[in-house]
Structure formats: C-alpha cells, structure tokens
C-alpha cells in the first residue's frame, strides 16, 4: 500500500513538472519569439481569462453540454461496438463479410459525414453525438472482434466439461479473457471521440467547447481560444484516467491485475 502511494505521488510530481516546463516554454516563446501578445497571449493572461469564464458560469455551461454529447455518443459506440464485435468475432462468415466493409469505411474521417448527418438529423446535439459515435465505434469494434478470435478454446472446452451454461460462460470465462483487449480499444475510442467532439461542435451548433473555439476565433479572442484549449486538454486527461480507473477495478475483480 505504501509503495502504491509513493508511486502515485511520483506520477503527480512528474505530471506537474511536465506542465511547468510547458508553461515556461510558452512564456519564453511569448517573450522572445517576437509574437504580438494580442495574437499569442502569455499564460498568466490566459489563466486570468479562464478564471473570469469560470466565475461567469459561461465555461461550466459549455462544458456540461460537451460532456453530455460526449457521454451519449461514446456510450452508444461502446455498446454497439462490443455487441457487434462479440457476435462477429464468434461467427466466421460474418467476420468475412464485416471486415472488408469496416476497412473500407474506417479511414473516412467522421466529419466527412457531417453534411449527411445534418440532412438526416438536422442541427443541434445529434450531429455532434453522431460524429462522436462514428469516431469511437471502429476502435471498439475492431478490438472486440480481434479479442473474440483470440479466446483460448481450452476455456470453452473446460466450460462444456463442467456443464457451465450461458450466460455464465460469457460473464465468467469469455469476457474476463478478452477484457484487456477490449479496454485498449475503449481507450483508443475515447481519445478519438474526444478529438472529434470538438470538430463536431464547430459546425451547426451554438454551444459546447468546439463552438467556443470557433466563436473566439471569429471574434479575435485568442485568450478565450487558448483557455478553451486548456480546458479540453484537462478534461481529456480526466476522462482517460476515469476509464483507466474502472479498467483497473474490473481487472482486479477478475484477478487479472493485482496492483
């Protein structure tokens, strides 16, 4: 327990050190790079602006809207990716059908679908949610299909020997065996979805962090733009840590990870 606490403290110190180095580099670029501070404001000015946005409640409103869109889109992507991936991974002919379609559609940037999404769903939350869904869906789907194919058949033979039936086979054998691979896909999907959340909110909506970036750019407010970028970065880190925490707890529950 003591070693775990010490490791966590060192991780925090390293993270703070990395942030401090980044801020120092930013300040030096502003001071000696010859940039107009109206175009590239120093860190202190940006943090003052960030504080004003927090006090006014404007930032919290946009964060809440963005997180709502993200969690709806990401949750739907994980549910659909896991369900379809588990089915396709266990049925050979479906895998042969789905694989070429996936490889054909996956390289298309989610924002390329935006005109069709707007035509189908109109403007509002749905276009951003659909962009997030598309961005997160393929990493989760592909990792789940790959994991399903890697299940050791010995586990299933043992289950049949002891006459273990569904759904116990799935929850007690299959899911614990493939969860580490699925978790990796969920991590990739989360990062990709968070990136495309901002892109999705830059078009057709009047709220959210992506809208804030576009609005501050159009109004020549670089301090607001950089403040929003900082918030996006911090929220992305927090979301990743939340997923890592739940992954750790589930792995410990199944005896995959002890520390």
Coordinates of N, CA and C in Angstrom, one line a residue:
X1 N 0.8 -1.2 0.0 CA 0.0 0.0 0.0 C 0.9 1.3 0.0
X2 N 1.9 1.2 0.9 CA 2.8 2.4 0.9 C 3.5 2.6 -0.4
X3 N 4.0 1.5 -1.0 CA 4.7 1.7 -2.3 C 3.7 2.2 -3.4
X4 N 2.5 1.9 -3.3 CA 1.5 2.4 -4.3 C 1.3 3.9 -4.1
X5 N 1.2 4.3 -2.9 CA 1.1 5.8 -2.6 C 2.3 6.5 -3.1
X6 N 3.5 6.0 -2.8 CA 4.7 6.7 -3.3 C 4.8 6.8 -4.8
X7 N 4.4 5.7 -5.5 CA 4.3 5.7 -6.9 C 3.4 6.7 -7.5
X8 N 2.2 6.8 -6.8 CA 1.2 7.8 -7.2 C 1.7 9.2 -7.0
X9 N 2.4 9.5 -5.9 CA 3.0 10.8 -5.7 C 4.0 11.2 -6.7
X10 N 4.9 10.2 -7.1 CA 5.9 10.5 -8.1 C 5.2 10.8 -9.4
X11 N 4.2 10.0 -9.7 CA 3.5 10.3 -11.0 C 2.9 11.7 -11.0
X12 N 2.4 12.2 -9.9 CA 1.8 13.5 -9.8 C 2.9 14.5 -10.0
X13 N 4.1 14.3 -9.3 CA 5.2 15.2 -9.4 C 5.7 15.3 -10.8
X14 N 5.8 14.2 -11.5 CA 6.3 14.2 -12.9 C 5.3 14.9 -13.8
X15 N 4.0 14.7 -13.5 CA 3.0 15.4 -14.3 C 3.1 17.0 -14.1
X16 N 3.2 17.4 -12.8 CA 3.3 18.8 -12.5 C 4.6 19.4 -13.1
X17 N 5.7 18.6 -13.1 CA 6.9 19.1 -13.7 C 6.8 19.3 -15.2
X18 N 6.1 18.3 -15.9 CA 5.9 18.4 -17.3 C 5.1 19.7 -17.7
X19 N 4.0 19.9 -16.9 CA 3.2 21.1 -17.1 C 4.0 22.4 -16.9
X20 N 4.8 22.4 -15.8 CA 5.6 23.6 -15.6 C 6.6 23.9 -16.7
X21 N 7.2 22.8 -17.2 CA 8.1 23.0 -18.4 C 7.4 23.6 -19.6
X22 N 6.2 23.0 -19.8 CA 5.4 23.5 -21.0 C 5.0 25.0 -20.8
X23 N 4.6 25.4 -19.6 CA 4.3 26.8 -19.3 C 5.5 27.7 -19.5
X24 N 6.6 27.2 -19.0 CA 7.9 28.0 -19.1 C 8.2 28.2 -20.6
X25 N 8.1 27.2 -21.4 CA 8.3 27.2 -22.8 C 7.4 28.2 -23.5
X26 N 6.1 28.1 -23.1 CA 5.1 29.0 -23.6 C 5.5 30.5 -23.3
X27 N 5.8 30.8 -22.1 CA 6.2 32.1 -21.7 C 7.4 32.6 -22.4
X28 N 8.4 31.8 -22.6 CA 9.6 32.2 -23.4 C 9.3 32.5 -24.8
X29 N 8.4 31.7 -25.4 CA 8.0 31.9 -26.8 C 7.4 33.3 -26.9
X30 N 6.5 33.6 -26.0 CA 5.8 34.9 -26.0 C 6.8 36.1 -25.8
X31 N 7.8 35.9 -24.9 CA 8.8 36.9 -24.6 C 9.8 37.2 -25.7
X32 N 10.3 36.1 -26.3 CA 11.4 36.2 -27.2 C 11.1 35.8 -28.6
X33 N 9.9 35.4 -28.9 CA 9.5 34.9 -30.2 C 9.1 36.0 -31.2
X34 N 9.0 37.2 -30.6 CA 8.6 38.3 -31.5 C 7.1 38.3 -31.9
X35 N 6.3 37.6 -31.1 CA 4.9 37.5 -31.5 C 4.1 38.6 -30.8
X36 N 3.1 39.1 -31.4 CA 2.2 40.1 -30.8 C 1.4 39.4 -29.7
X37 N 1.4 40.0 -28.5 CA 0.7 39.4 -27.4 C -0.8 39.4 -27.6
X38 N -1.3 40.2 -28.5 CA -2.7 40.2 -28.8 C -3.1 39.0 -29.6
X39 N -2.1 38.4 -30.3 CA -2.3 37.2 -31.0 C -1.9 35.9 -30.3
X40 N -0.8 36.0 -29.5 CA -0.4 34.9 -28.6 C -0.2 35.4 -27.2
X41 N -1.3 35.4 -26.4 CA -1.2 35.9 -25.1 C -0.4 35.1 -24.1
X42 N 0.3 35.6 -23.1 CA 1.1 34.9 -22.2 C 0.2 34.0 -21.3
X43 N 0.8 33.0 -20.6 CA 0.0 32.1 -19.8 C -0.8 32.8 -18.7
X44 N -0.3 33.8 -18.0 CA -1.0 34.4 -16.9 C -2.3 35.1 -17.4
X45 N -2.2 35.7 -18.6 CA -3.4 36.4 -19.1 C -4.4 35.4 -19.5
X46 N -4.0 34.2 -20.0 CA -4.9 33.2 -20.4 C -5.6 32.6 -19.1
X47 N -4.8 32.4 -18.1 CA -5.4 31.8 -16.9 C -6.4 32.8 -16.2
X48 N -6.1 34.1 -16.3 CA -7.0 35.1 -15.8 C -8.3 35.1 -16.6
X49 N -8.2 35.0 -17.9 CA -9.4 34.8 -18.7 C -10.2 33.6 -18.3
X50 N -9.5 32.5 -18.1 CA -10.1 31.2 -17.7 C -10.8 31.4 -16.4
X51 N -10.2 32.1 -15.4 CA -10.9 32.4 -14.2 C -12.2 33.2 -14.3
X52 N -12.1 34.2 -15.2 CA -13.3 35.0 -15.5 C -14.4 34.2 -16.1
X53 N -14.0 33.3 -17.0 CA -15.0 32.4 -17.6 C -15.7 31.5 -16.6
X54 N -14.9 31.0 -15.7 CA -15.4 30.1 -14.7 C -16.4 30.9 -13.7
X55 N -16.0 32.1 -13.3 CA -16.8 32.9 -12.4 C -18.1 33.3 -13.1
X56 N -18.1 33.6 -14.4 CA -19.3 34.0 -15.0 C -20.3 32.8 -15.3
X57 N -19.8 31.6 -15.2 CA -20.6 30.4 -15.4 C -20.7 30.0 -16.8
X58 N -20.1 30.8 -17.8 CA -20.2 30.5 -19.2 C -19.5 29.2 -19.5
X59 N -18.3 29.1 -18.9 CA -17.5 27.9 -19.2 C -18.2 26.6 -18.7
X60 N -18.7 26.6 -17.5 CA -19.4 25.5 -17.0 C -20.5 25.0 -17.9
X61 N -21.3 26.0 -18.4 CA -22.4 25.6 -19.3 C -21.9 24.9 -20.5
X62 N -20.9 25.4 -21.2 CA -20.4 24.8 -22.4 C -19.8 23.4 -22.1
X63 N -19.1 23.3 -20.9 CA -18.5 22.0 -20.5 C -19.6 21.0 -20.3
X64 N -20.7 21.3 -19.6 CA -21.8 20.4 -19.4 C -22.4 19.9 -20.7
X65 N -22.6 20.8 -21.6 CA -23.2 20.4 -22.9 C -22.3 19.5 -23.7
X66 N -21.0 19.8 -23.7 CA -20.0 19.0 -24.4 C -19.9 17.6 -23.8
X67 N -19.9 17.5 -22.4 CA -19.8 16.2 -21.8 C -21.0 15.4 -22.0
X68 N -22.2 16.1 -22.0 CA -23.4 15.3 -22.3 C -23.3 14.7 -23.7
X69 N -23.0 15.5 -24.7 CA -22.8 14.9 -26.1 C -21.8 13.8 -26.1
X70 N -20.7 14.0 -25.4 CA -19.6 13.0 -25.5 C -20.1 11.7 -24.8
X71 N -20.7 11.8 -23.6 CA -21.1 10.5 -23.0 C -22.2 9.8 -23.7
X72 N -23.1 10.5 -24.3 CA -24.1 9.8 -25.1 C -23.5 9.1 -26.3
X73 N -22.7 9.9 -27.1 CA -22.1 9.3 -28.3 C -21.1 8.2 -28.0
X74 N -20.3 8.4 -27.0 CA -19.3 7.4 -26.6 C -20.0 6.1 -26.0
X75 N -21.0 6.3 -25.2 CA -21.7 5.1 -24.6 C -22.4 4.3 -25.7
X76 N -23.0 5.0 -26.6 CA -23.6 4.2 -27.7 C -22.6 3.5 -28.6
X77 N -21.5 4.1 -28.8 CA -20.4 3.5 -29.6 C -19.9 2.3 -28.9
X78 N -19.6 2.4 -27.6 CA -19.1 1.2 -26.9 C -20.1 0.1 -26.8
X79 N -21.4 0.4 -26.6 CA -22.4 -0.6 -26.6 C -22.6 -1.3 -27.9
X80 N -22.6 -0.5 -29.0 CA -22.7 -1.1 -30.3 C -21.5 -1.9 -30.7
X81 N -20.3 -1.3 -30.5 CA -19.1 -1.9 -30.8 C -18.8 -3.3 -30.1
X82 N -19.1 -3.3 -28.8 CA -19.0 -4.5 -28.1 C -20.0 -5.6 -28.5
X83 N -21.2 -5.2 -28.7 CA -22.2 -6.2 -29.1 C -21.9 -6.8 -30.5
X84 N -21.7 -5.9 -31.4 CA -21.4 -6.4 -32.8 C -20.1 -7.1 -32.9
X85 N -19.1 -6.6 -32.1 CA -17.8 -7.3 -32.1 C -17.8 -8.7 -31.6
X86 N -18.5 -8.9 -30.5 CA -18.6 -10.2 -29.9 C -19.3 -11.2 -30.8
X87 N -20.4 -10.7 -31.5 CA -21.1 -11.6 -32.4 C -20.3 -11.9 -33.6
X88 N -19.7 -10.9 -34.2 CA -18.9 -11.1 -35.5 C -17.7 -12.0 -35.2
X89 N -17.0 -11.7 -34.0 CA -15.8 -12.5 -33.7 C -16.0 -13.9 -33.5
X90 N -17.3 -14.3 -33.2 CA -17.6 -15.8 -32.9 C -18.2 -16.5 -34.1
X91 N -18.5 -15.7 -35.2 CA -19.2 -16.3 -36.3 C -18.3 -16.0 -37.6
X92 N -17.6 -17.0 -38.1 CA -16.6 -16.8 -39.1 C -17.1 -16.1 -40.4
X93 N -18.3 -16.5 -40.9 CA -18.7 -15.9 -42.2 C -19.1 -14.5 -42.0
X94 N -19.6 -14.1 -40.8 CA -19.9 -12.7 -40.5 C -18.6 -11.9 -40.5
X95 N -17.6 -12.5 -39.9 CA -16.3 -11.8 -39.9 C -15.8 -11.5 -41.3
X96 N -16.0 -12.4 -42.2 CA -15.5 -12.3 -43.5 C -16.3 -11.2 -44.3
X97 N -17.6 -11.0 -43.9 CA -18.4 -10.0 -44.5 C -18.1 -8.6 -43.9
X98 N -18.0 -8.6 -42.6 CA -17.9 -7.3 -41.9 C -16.5 -6.7 -42.1
X99 N -15.4 -7.5 -42.2 CA -14.1 -7.0 -42.2 C -13.8 -6.1 -43.4
X100 N -14.2 -6.5 -44.7 CA -13.9 -5.5 -45.8 C -14.7 -4.2 -45.7
X101 N -16.0 -4.3 -45.2 CA -16.8 -3.1 -45.0 C -16.1 -2.2 -44.0
X102 N -15.7 -2.8 -42.9 CA -15.0 -2.0 -41.9 C -13.8 -1.3 -42.4
X103 N -12.9 -2.1 -43.1 CA -11.7 -1.5 -43.6 C -12.0 -0.4 -44.7
X104 N -13.1 -0.5 -45.4 CA -13.5 0.5 -46.4 C -14.0 1.8 -45.7
X105 N -14.8 1.6 -44.7 CA -15.4 2.8 -44.1 C -14.5 3.5 -43.0
X106 N -13.7 2.7 -42.3 CA -12.9 3.2 -41.2 C -12.0 4.4 -41.5
X107 N -11.3 4.4 -42.7 CA -10.4 5.5 -43.0 C -11.1 6.9 -43.2
X108 N -12.4 6.8 -43.5 CA -13.2 8.1 -43.7 C -13.3 8.9 -42.5
X109 N -12.8 10.1 -42.5 CA -12.9 11.0 -41.3 C -14.4 11.2 -40.9
X110 N -14.7 11.1 -39.6 CA -16.1 11.2 -39.2 C -16.7 12.5 -39.6
X111 N -15.9 13.6 -39.7 CA -16.5 14.9 -40.1 C -16.9 14.9 -41.5
X112 N -16.4 14.0 -42.3 CA -16.8 13.9 -43.8 C -18.3 13.6 -43.9
X113 N -18.8 12.9 -42.9 CA -20.2 12.5 -42.9 C -21.1 13.6 -42.4
X114 N -20.6 14.8 -42.0 CA -21.4 15.8 -41.4 C -22.5 16.3 -42.3
X115 N -22.3 16.6 -43.6 CA -23.4 17.1 -44.4 C -24.6 16.1 -44.4
X116 N -24.3 14.8 -44.5 CA -25.4 13.8 -44.5 C -26.0 13.7 -43.1
X117 N -25.2 13.8 -42.1 CA -25.8 13.7 -40.7 C -26.7 14.9 -40.4
X118 N -26.3 16.1 -40.9 CA -27.2 17.3 -40.7 C -28.5 17.1 -41.5
X119 N -28.4 16.6 -42.7 CA -29.6 16.3 -43.5 C -30.5 15.4 -42.8
X120 N -30.0 14.3 -42.2 CA -30.8 13.3 -41.6 C -31.4 13.7 -40.2
X121 N -30.5 14.4 -39.4 CA -30.9 14.7 -38.0 C -31.2 16.2 -37.8
X122 N -30.8 17.1 -38.7 CA -31.0 18.5 -38.5 C -29.8 19.0 -37.7
X123 N -29.9 20.3 -37.2 CA -28.9 20.8 -36.4 C -29.3 20.6 -34.9
X124 N -28.3 20.8 -34.1 CA -28.5 20.6 -32.6 C -27.5 19.6 -32.1
X125 N -27.9 18.8 -31.1 CA -27.0 17.9 -30.4 C -26.7 16.6 -31.3
X126 N -27.6 16.2 -32.1 CA -27.5 14.9 -32.8 C -26.3 14.8 -33.7
X127 N -26.0 15.9 -34.5 CA -24.8 15.8 -35.4 C -23.5 15.6 -34.6
X128 N -23.3 16.3 -33.5 CA -22.1 16.1 -32.7 C -22.1 14.7 -32.1
X129 N -23.2 14.3 -31.6 CA -23.3 12.9 -31.0 C -22.9 11.9 -32.0
X130 N -23.4 12.0 -33.2 CA -23.2 11.0 -34.3 C -21.7 11.0 -34.7
X131 N -21.1 12.2 -34.7 CA -19.7 12.3 -35.0 C -18.8 11.6 -34.0
X132 N -19.2 11.8 -32.7 CA -18.5 11.1 -31.6 C -18.7 9.6 -31.7
X133 N -20.0 9.2 -32.0 CA -20.3 7.7 -32.2 C -19.4 7.1 -33.3
X134 N -19.3 7.7 -34.4 CA -18.5 7.2 -35.5 C -17.1 7.1 -35.1
X135 N -16.6 8.1 -34.5 CA -15.1 8.2 -34.1 C -14.8 7.1 -33.1
X136 N -15.7 6.8 -32.2 CA -15.3 5.8 -31.1 C -15.7 4.4 -31.6
X137 N -16.6 4.2 -32.5 CA -17.2 2.9 -32.8 C -16.1 2.0 -33.4
X138 N -15.4 2.4 -34.4 CA -14.4 1.5 -35.1 C -13.3 1.0 -34.2
X139 N -12.7 1.8 -33.3 CA -11.7 1.2 -32.4 C -12.2 0.1 -31.5
X140 N -13.4 0.4 -30.9 CA -14.1 -0.6 -30.0 C -14.4 -1.9 -30.8
X141 N -15.0 -1.7 -32.0 CA -15.5 -2.8 -32.8 C -14.3 -3.7 -33.2
X142 N -13.2 -3.1 -33.7 CA -12.1 -3.9 -34.2 C -11.4 -4.6 -33.1
X143 N -11.2 -3.9 -31.9 CA -10.5 -4.6 -30.8 C -11.3 -5.7 -30.3
X144 N -12.7 -5.6 -30.3 CA -13.5 -6.6 -29.7 C -13.5 -7.8 -30.7
X145 N -13.6 -7.6 -32.0 CA -13.5 -8.7 -32.9 C -12.2 -9.5 -32.8
X146 N -11.1 -8.7 -32.8 CA -9.8 -9.3 -32.6 C -9.7 -10.1 -31.3
X147 N -10.2 -9.5 -30.2 CA -10.1 -10.2 -28.9 C -11.0 -11.5 -29.0
X148 N -12.2 -11.4 -29.6 CA -13.0 -12.6 -29.6 C -12.4 -13.8 -30.3
X149 N -11.6 -13.5 -31.4 CA -10.9 -14.5 -32.1 C -9.8 -15.1 -31.4
X150 N -9.3 -14.4 -30.3 CA -8.1 -14.9 -29.6 C -8.5 -15.7 -28.3
X151 N -9.7 -16.0 -28.1 CA -10.1 -16.7 -26.9 C -9.5 -18.1 -27.0
X152 N -8.9 -18.5 -25.9 CA -8.3 -19.9 -25.9 C -9.5 -20.9 -25.8
X153 N -9.5 -21.8 -26.8 CA -10.6 -22.7 -26.9 C -10.6 -23.7 -25.7
X154 N -9.5 -23.8 -25.0 CA -9.4 -24.7 -23.9 C -10.4 -24.2 -22.8
X155 N -10.6 -22.9 -22.6 CA -11.5 -22.4 -21.7 C -12.9 -22.9 -22.0
X156 N -13.3 -22.8 -23.3 CA -14.6 -23.2 -23.7 C -14.8 -24.7 -23.5
X157 N -13.8 -25.5 -23.8 CA -13.9 -27.0 -23.6 C -14.1 -27.3 -22.1
X158 N -13.3 -26.6 -21.2 CA -13.5 -26.8 -19.8 C -14.9 -26.5 -19.3
X159 N -15.4 -25.4 -19.9 CA -16.8 -25.0 -19.5 C -17.8 -26.1 -19.9
X160 N -17.6 -26.6 -21.1 CA -18.5 -27.7 -21.5 C -18.4 -28.9 -20.7
X161 N -17.1 -29.2 -20.3 CA -16.9 -30.4 -19.4 C -17.6 -30.3 -18.1
X162 N -17.6 -29.1 -17.5 CA -18.3 -28.9 -16.2 C -19.7 -28.4 -16.4
X163 N -20.2 -28.5 -17.6 CA -21.6 -28.2 -18.0 C -22.0 -26.8 -17.5
X164 N -21.1 -25.8 -17.8 CA -21.4 -24.4 -17.5 C -22.1 -23.9 -18.7
X165 N -23.3 -23.3 -18.4 CA -24.2 -22.8 -19.5 C -24.1 -21.2 -19.6
X166 N -24.6 -20.7 -20.7 CA -24.8 -19.3 -20.9 C -25.9 -18.8 -19.9
X167 N -25.8 -17.6 -19.3 CA -24.8 -16.5 -19.7 C -23.5 -16.6 -18.8
X168 N -23.4 -17.7 -17.9 CA -22.2 -17.8 -17.1 C -20.9 -17.9 -17.9
X169 N -21.0 -18.6 -19.0 CA -19.8 -18.8 -19.9 C -19.3 -17.4 -20.3
X170 N -20.2 -16.6 -20.7 CA -19.8 -15.3 -21.3 C -19.2 -14.4 -20.2
X171 N -20.0 -14.3 -19.0 CA -19.5 -13.4 -18.0 C -18.4 -13.9 -17.1
X172 N -18.3 -15.3 -17.0 CA -17.2 -15.8 -16.2 C -16.0 -16.3 -16.9
X173 N -16.1 -16.5 -18.2 CA -15.0 -17.0 -19.0 C -14.6 -16.1 -20.1
X174 N -15.5 -15.8 -21.1 CA -15.2 -15.1 -22.3 C -14.8 -13.7 -22.0
X175 N -15.7 -12.9 -21.3 CA -15.4 -11.5 -21.0 C -14.2 -11.3 -20.2
X176 N -13.9 -12.0 -19.1 CA -12.6 -11.8 -18.4 C -11.4 -12.0 -19.3
X177 N -11.5 -13.0 -20.2 CA -10.4 -13.4 -21.1 C -10.0 -12.3 -22.1
X178 N -11.1 -11.6 -22.6 CA -10.8 -10.7 -23.7 C -10.9 -9.2 -23.2
X179 N -11.2 -9.0 -21.9 CA -11.4 -7.6 -21.5 C -10.2 -6.7 -21.7
X180 N -9.0 -7.2 -21.4 CA -7.8 -6.3 -21.6 C -7.7 -5.8 -23.0
X181 N -8.0 -6.6 -24.0 CA -8.0 -6.2 -25.4 C -9.1 -5.1 -25.7
X182 N -10.3 -5.4 -25.1 CA -11.4 -4.5 -25.3 C -11.1 -3.2 -24.6
X183 N -10.5 -3.2 -23.5 CA -10.2 -1.9 -22.8 C -9.2 -1.1 -23.6
X184 N -8.3 -1.7 -24.3 CA -7.4 -1.0 -25.1 C -8.2 -0.3 -26.3
X185 N -9.1 -0.9 -26.8 CA -10.0 -0.3 -27.9 C -10.8 0.8 -27.3
X186 N -11.3 0.6 -26.1 CA -12.1 1.7 -25.5 C -11.2 2.9 -25.2
X187 N -10.0 2.7 -24.8 CA -9.1 3.9 -24.6 C -8.8 4.6 -26.0
X188 N -8.6 3.8 -27.0 CA -8.4 4.5 -28.3 C -9.6 5.2 -28.8
X189 N -10.8 4.5 -28.6 CA -12.0 5.2 -29.0 C -12.3 6.4 -28.2
X190 N -12.0 6.4 -26.9 CA -12.2 7.6 -26.1 C -11.4 8.8 -26.6
X191 N -10.1 8.6 -26.9 CA -9.2 9.6 -27.4 C -9.7 10.2 -28.7
X192 N -10.1 9.3 -29.6 CA -10.5 9.7 -30.9 C -11.8 10.5 -30.8
X193 N -12.7 10.0 -30.0 CA -14.1 10.6 -29.8 C -13.9 12.0 -29.2
X194 N -13.0 12.2 -28.3 CA -12.9 13.5 -27.7 C -12.3 14.5 -28.7
X195 N -11.4 14.0 -29.5 CA -10.9 14.9 -30.6 C -12.0 15.4 -31.5
X196 N -12.8 14.4 -31.9 CA -13.8 14.7 -32.9 C -15.1 15.4 -32.3
X197 N -15.2 15.3 -31.0 CA -16.2 16.1 -30.3 C -16.1 17.6 -30.7
X198 N -14.8 18.1 -30.5 CA -14.5 19.5 -30.8 C -14.8 19.8 -32.3
X199 N -14.4 18.9 -33.2 CA -14.7 19.1 -34.6 C -16.2 19.1 -34.9
X200 N -16.9 18.2 -34.2 CA -18.4 18.1 -34.4 C -19.1 19.4 -33.9
X201 N -18.6 20.0 -32.9 CA -19.2 21.2 -32.3 C -18.8 22.5 -33.0
X202 N -17.9 22.3 -34.0 CA -17.6 23.5 -34.7 C -18.5 23.8 -35.9
X203 N -19.5 22.9 -36.1 CA -20.4 23.1 -37.2 C -21.8 22.8 -36.8
X204 N -22.7 23.8 -37.0 CA -24.1 23.6 -36.8 C -24.6 23.6 -35.4
X205 N -23.8 24.0 -34.4 CA -24.3 24.2 -33.0 C -23.9 25.5 -32.5
X206 N -24.5 26.0 -31.4 CA -24.3 27.3 -30.8 C -23.8 27.1 -29.4
X207 N -23.3 26.0 -29.0 CA -22.9 25.7 -27.7 C -21.8 24.6 -27.7
X208 N -21.1 24.5 -26.5 CA -20.1 23.5 -26.4 C -18.7 24.0 -26.6
X209 N -17.7 23.2 -26.3 CA -16.3 23.7 -26.3 C -15.8 24.0 -27.7
X210 N -16.3 23.1 -28.7 CA -15.9 23.4 -30.1 C -16.5 24.7 -30.6
X211 N -17.7 25.0 -30.2 CA -18.3 26.3 -30.6 C -17.5 27.4 -30.0
X212 N -17.1 27.3 -28.7 CA -16.3 28.3 -28.1 C -15.0 28.6 -28.9
X213 N -14.4 27.6 -29.4 CA -13.2 27.8 -30.2 C -13.5 28.6 -31.4
X214 N -14.5 28.1 -32.1 CA -14.9 28.8 -33.4 C -15.3 30.3 -33.1
X215 N -16.1 30.5 -32.1 CA -16.6 31.8 -31.7 C -15.4 32.7 -31.3
X216 N -14.5 32.3 -30.5 CA -13.4 33.1 -30.1 C -12.4 33.4 -31.3
X217 N -12.3 32.4 -32.2 CA -11.5 32.7 -33.4 C -12.2 33.8 -34.3
X218 N -13.5 33.7 -34.5 CA -14.2 34.7 -35.3 C -14.2 36.1 -34.7
X219 N -14.2 36.1 -33.3 CA -14.2 37.4 -32.7 C -12.8 37.9 -32.2
X220 N -11.7 37.2 -32.7 CA -10.4 37.6 -32.4 C -10.1 37.7 -30.9
X221 N -10.4 36.6 -30.2 CA -10.2 36.5 -28.8 C -9.3 35.3 -28.5
X222 N -8.0 35.4 -28.8 CA -7.0 34.3 -28.6 C -6.9 33.8 -27.2
X223 N -7.2 34.7 -26.2 CA -7.1 34.3 -24.8 C -8.2 33.4 -24.4
X224 N -9.4 33.6 -25.0 CA -10.5 32.7 -24.8 C -10.3 31.4 -25.5
X225 N -9.7 31.4 -26.7 CA -9.4 30.2 -27.5 C -8.4 29.4 -26.8
X226 N -7.3 30.0 -26.3 CA -6.3 29.2 -25.5 C -6.9 28.7 -24.2
X227 N -7.7 29.4 -23.6 CA -8.4 29.0 -22.3 C -9.2 27.7 -22.6
X228 N -9.9 27.7 -23.7 CA -10.8 26.6 -24.1 C -9.9 25.4 -24.4
X229 N -8.8 25.6 -25.1 CA -7.9 24.5 -25.4 C -7.4 23.9 -24.2
X230 N -7.0 24.7 -23.2 CA -6.5 24.1 -21.9 C -7.6 23.3 -21.2
X231 N -8.8 23.8 -21.2 CA -9.9 23.0 -20.6 C -10.1 21.7 -21.4
X232 N -10.1 21.7 -22.7 CA -10.2 20.5 -23.5 C -9.1 19.5 -23.1
X233 N -7.9 20.0 -23.0 CA -6.8 19.1 -22.6 C -7.0 18.4 -21.3
X234 N -7.3 19.3 -20.3 CA -7.5 18.8 -18.9 C -8.7 17.8 -18.8
X235 N -9.8 18.1 -19.5 CA -10.9 17.2 -19.5 C -10.6 15.8 -20.2
X236 N -9.8 15.9 -21.3 CA -9.4 14.7 -22.0 C -8.6 13.8 -21.1
X237 N -7.7 14.4 -20.3 CA -6.8 13.7 -19.4 C -7.7 13.0 -18.3
X238 N -8.6 13.8 -17.7 CA -9.5 13.3 -16.7 C -10.3 12.1 -17.2
X239 N -10.9 12.2 -18.4 CA -11.7 11.2 -18.9 C -10.9 9.9 -19.1
X240 N -9.7 10.0 -19.6 CA -8.8 8.9 -19.8 C -8.5 8.2 -18.4
X241 N -8.2 9.0 -17.4 CA -7.9 8.5 -16.1 C -9.2 7.8 -15.5
X242 N -10.3 8.3 -15.8 CA -11.6 7.6 -15.3 C -11.7 6.2 -15.9
X243 N -11.5 6.2 -17.2 CA -11.6 4.9 -17.9 C -10.5 3.9 -17.4
X244 N -9.3 4.4 -17.1 CA -8.2 3.6 -16.6 C -8.5 3.1 -15.2
X245 N -9.2 3.9 -14.4 CA -9.6 3.5 -13.0 C -10.6 2.4 -13.1
X246 N -11.6 2.5 -13.9 CA -12.6 1.4 -14.0 C -12.0 0.2 -14.6
X247 N -11.1 0.3 -15.6 CA -10.4 -0.8 -16.1 C -9.6 -1.5 -15.0
X248 N -8.9 -0.8 -14.2 CA -8.1 -1.4 -13.1 C -9.0 -2.1 -12.1
X249 N -10.1 -1.5 -11.8 CA -11.0 -2.1 -10.8 C -11.6 -3.4 -11.4
X250 N -12.0 -3.4 -12.6 CA -12.5 -4.6 -13.3 C -11.5 -5.7 -13.4
X251 N -10.3 -5.3 -13.8 CA -9.2 -6.3 -13.8 C -8.9 -7.0 -12.5
X252 N -8.9 -6.1 -11.4 CA -8.7 -6.7 -10.1 C -9.8 -7.6 -9.7
X253 N -11.0 -7.3 -10.1 CA -12.2 -8.1 -9.7 C -12.1 -9.5 -10.4
X254 N -11.6 -9.5 -11.6 CA -11.4 -10.8 -12.3 C -10.1 -11.4 -12.1
X255 N -9.2 -10.8 -11.2 CA -7.9 -11.4 -10.9 C -6.9 -11.3 -12.0
X256 N -7.1 -10.3 -12.9 CA -6.2 -10.1 -14.0 C -5.0 -9.2 -13.5
X257 N -5.3 -8.3 -12.6 CA -4.3 -7.3 -12.2 C -4.4 -7.3 -10.6
X258 N -3.2 -7.3 -10.0 CA -3.2 -7.3 -8.5 C -2.8 -6.0 -7.9
X259 N -2.0 -5.2 -8.7 CA -1.5 -3.9 -8.2 C -2.1 -2.8 -9.0

